[in-house]
PDB file of C-alpha atoms in Angstrom:
ATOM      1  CA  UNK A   1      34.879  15.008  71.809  1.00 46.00           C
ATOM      2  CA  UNK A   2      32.879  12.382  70.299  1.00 47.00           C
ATOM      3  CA  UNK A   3      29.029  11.775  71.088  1.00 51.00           C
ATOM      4  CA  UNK A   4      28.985   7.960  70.225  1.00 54.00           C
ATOM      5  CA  UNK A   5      27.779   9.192  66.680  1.00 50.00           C
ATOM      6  CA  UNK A   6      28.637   7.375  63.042  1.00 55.00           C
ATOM      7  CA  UNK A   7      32.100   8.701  62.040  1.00 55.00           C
ATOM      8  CA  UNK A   8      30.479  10.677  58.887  1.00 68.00           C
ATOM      9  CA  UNK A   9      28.525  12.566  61.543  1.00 69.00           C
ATOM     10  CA  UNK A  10      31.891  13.275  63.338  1.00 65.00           C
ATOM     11  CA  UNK A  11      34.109  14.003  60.148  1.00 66.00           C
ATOM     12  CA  UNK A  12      31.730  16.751  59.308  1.00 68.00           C
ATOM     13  CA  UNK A  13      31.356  18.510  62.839  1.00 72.00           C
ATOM     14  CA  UNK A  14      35.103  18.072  62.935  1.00 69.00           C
ATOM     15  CA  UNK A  15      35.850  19.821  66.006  1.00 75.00           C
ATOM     16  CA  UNK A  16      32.454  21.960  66.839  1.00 74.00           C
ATOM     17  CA  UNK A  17      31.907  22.915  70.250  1.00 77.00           C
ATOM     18  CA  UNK A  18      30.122  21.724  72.723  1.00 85.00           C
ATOM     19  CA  UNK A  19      27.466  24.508  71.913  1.00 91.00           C
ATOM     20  CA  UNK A  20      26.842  26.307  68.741  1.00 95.00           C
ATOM     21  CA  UNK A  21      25.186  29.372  67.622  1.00 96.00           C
ATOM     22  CA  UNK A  22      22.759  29.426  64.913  1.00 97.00           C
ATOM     23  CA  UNK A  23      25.241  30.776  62.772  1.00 97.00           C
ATOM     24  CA  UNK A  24      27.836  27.856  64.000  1.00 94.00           C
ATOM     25  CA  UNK A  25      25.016  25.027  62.674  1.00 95.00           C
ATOM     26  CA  UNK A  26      24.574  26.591  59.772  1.00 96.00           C
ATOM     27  CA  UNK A  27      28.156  26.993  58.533  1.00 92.00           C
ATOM     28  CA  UNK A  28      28.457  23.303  60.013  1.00 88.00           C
ATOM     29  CA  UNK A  29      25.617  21.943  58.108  1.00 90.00           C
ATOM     30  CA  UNK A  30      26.404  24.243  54.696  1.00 92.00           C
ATOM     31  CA  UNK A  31      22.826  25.577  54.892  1.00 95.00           C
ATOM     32  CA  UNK A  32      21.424  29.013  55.667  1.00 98.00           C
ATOM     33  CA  UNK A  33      20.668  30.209  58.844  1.00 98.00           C
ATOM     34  CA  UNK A  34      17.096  30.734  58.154  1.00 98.00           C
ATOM     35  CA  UNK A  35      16.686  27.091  57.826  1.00 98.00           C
ATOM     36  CA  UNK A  36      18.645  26.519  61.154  1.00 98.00           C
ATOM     37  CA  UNK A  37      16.255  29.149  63.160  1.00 97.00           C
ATOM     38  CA  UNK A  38      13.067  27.447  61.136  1.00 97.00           C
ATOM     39  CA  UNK A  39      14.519  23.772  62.097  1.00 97.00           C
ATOM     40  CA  UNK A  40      14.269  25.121  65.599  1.00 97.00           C
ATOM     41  CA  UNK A  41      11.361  26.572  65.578  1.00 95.00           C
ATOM     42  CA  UNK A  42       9.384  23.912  64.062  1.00 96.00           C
ATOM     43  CA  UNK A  43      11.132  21.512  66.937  1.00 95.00           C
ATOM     44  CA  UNK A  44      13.506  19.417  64.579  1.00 96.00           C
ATOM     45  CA  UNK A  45      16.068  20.489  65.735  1.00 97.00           C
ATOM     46  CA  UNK A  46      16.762  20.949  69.618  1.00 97.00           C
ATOM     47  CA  UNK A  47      17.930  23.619  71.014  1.00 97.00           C
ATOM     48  CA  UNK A  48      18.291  26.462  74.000  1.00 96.00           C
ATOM     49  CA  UNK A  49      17.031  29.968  73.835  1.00 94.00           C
ATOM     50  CA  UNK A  50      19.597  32.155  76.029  1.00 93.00           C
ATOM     51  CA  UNK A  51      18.047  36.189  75.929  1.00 93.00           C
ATOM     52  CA  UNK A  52      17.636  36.300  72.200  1.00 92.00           C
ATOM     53  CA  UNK A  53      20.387  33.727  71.099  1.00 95.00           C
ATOM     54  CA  UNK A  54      19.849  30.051  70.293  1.00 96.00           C
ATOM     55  CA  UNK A  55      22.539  27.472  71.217  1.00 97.00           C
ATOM     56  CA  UNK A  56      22.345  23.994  69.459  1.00 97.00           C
ATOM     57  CA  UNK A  57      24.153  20.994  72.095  1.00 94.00           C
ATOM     58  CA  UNK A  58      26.684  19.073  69.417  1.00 90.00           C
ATOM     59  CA  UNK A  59      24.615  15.718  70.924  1.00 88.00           C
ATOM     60  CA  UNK A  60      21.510  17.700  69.751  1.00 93.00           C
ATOM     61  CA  UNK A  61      23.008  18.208  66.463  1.00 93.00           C
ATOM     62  CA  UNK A  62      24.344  14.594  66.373  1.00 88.00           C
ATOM     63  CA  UNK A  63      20.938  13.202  67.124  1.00 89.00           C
ATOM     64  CA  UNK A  64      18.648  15.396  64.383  1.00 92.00           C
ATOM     65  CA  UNK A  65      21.438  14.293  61.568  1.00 90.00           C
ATOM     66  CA  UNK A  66      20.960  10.669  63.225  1.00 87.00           C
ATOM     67  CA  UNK A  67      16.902  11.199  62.296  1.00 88.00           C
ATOM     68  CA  UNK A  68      17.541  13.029  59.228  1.00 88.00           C
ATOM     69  CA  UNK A  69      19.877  10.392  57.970  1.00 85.00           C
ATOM     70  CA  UNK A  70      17.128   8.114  58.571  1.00 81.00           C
ATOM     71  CA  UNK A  71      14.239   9.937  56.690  1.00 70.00           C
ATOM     72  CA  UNK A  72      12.971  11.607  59.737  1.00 58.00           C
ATOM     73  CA  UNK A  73      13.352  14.799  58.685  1.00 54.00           C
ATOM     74  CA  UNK A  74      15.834  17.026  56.323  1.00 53.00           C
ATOM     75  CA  UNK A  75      17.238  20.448  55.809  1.00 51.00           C
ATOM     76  CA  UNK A  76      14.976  21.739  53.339  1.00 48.00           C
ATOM     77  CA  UNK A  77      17.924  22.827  50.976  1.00 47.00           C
ATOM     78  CA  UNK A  78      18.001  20.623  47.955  1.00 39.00           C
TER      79      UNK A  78
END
């Protein structure tokens, strides 16, 4: 499934699902999943609250690398 994102942005989601857990971004992204649930929280990064579970929309995803690419925003893990 592609979301009409540059093909670096697809190569490294490879084949995510449509939805990911905070644990699924962070493995995705290499980072910790403290800086997933603080890129959340802060609104960087989009996402769904379900109960106590977040769930990150690949397009989300696709669209906050999109802004980070373009120095709107990073990880926080240098």
């Amino acid at each position: 499934m592609t979301c009409g994102a540059p093909p670096r942005f697809e190569t490294l989601l490879g084949d995510a699902p449509v939805s990911m857990s905070v644990r699924g971004v962070a493995d995705a992204l290499g980072i910790s999943t403290h800086v997933v649930r603080r890129l959340l929280a802060d609104g960087e990064l989009h996402g769904v609250k379900i109960r106590h579970e977040w769930r990150v929309f690949r397009v989300d995803l696709v669209a906050y690398l999109q802004r980070a690419s373009n120095g709107g925003g990073g990880t926080g893990e240098d």
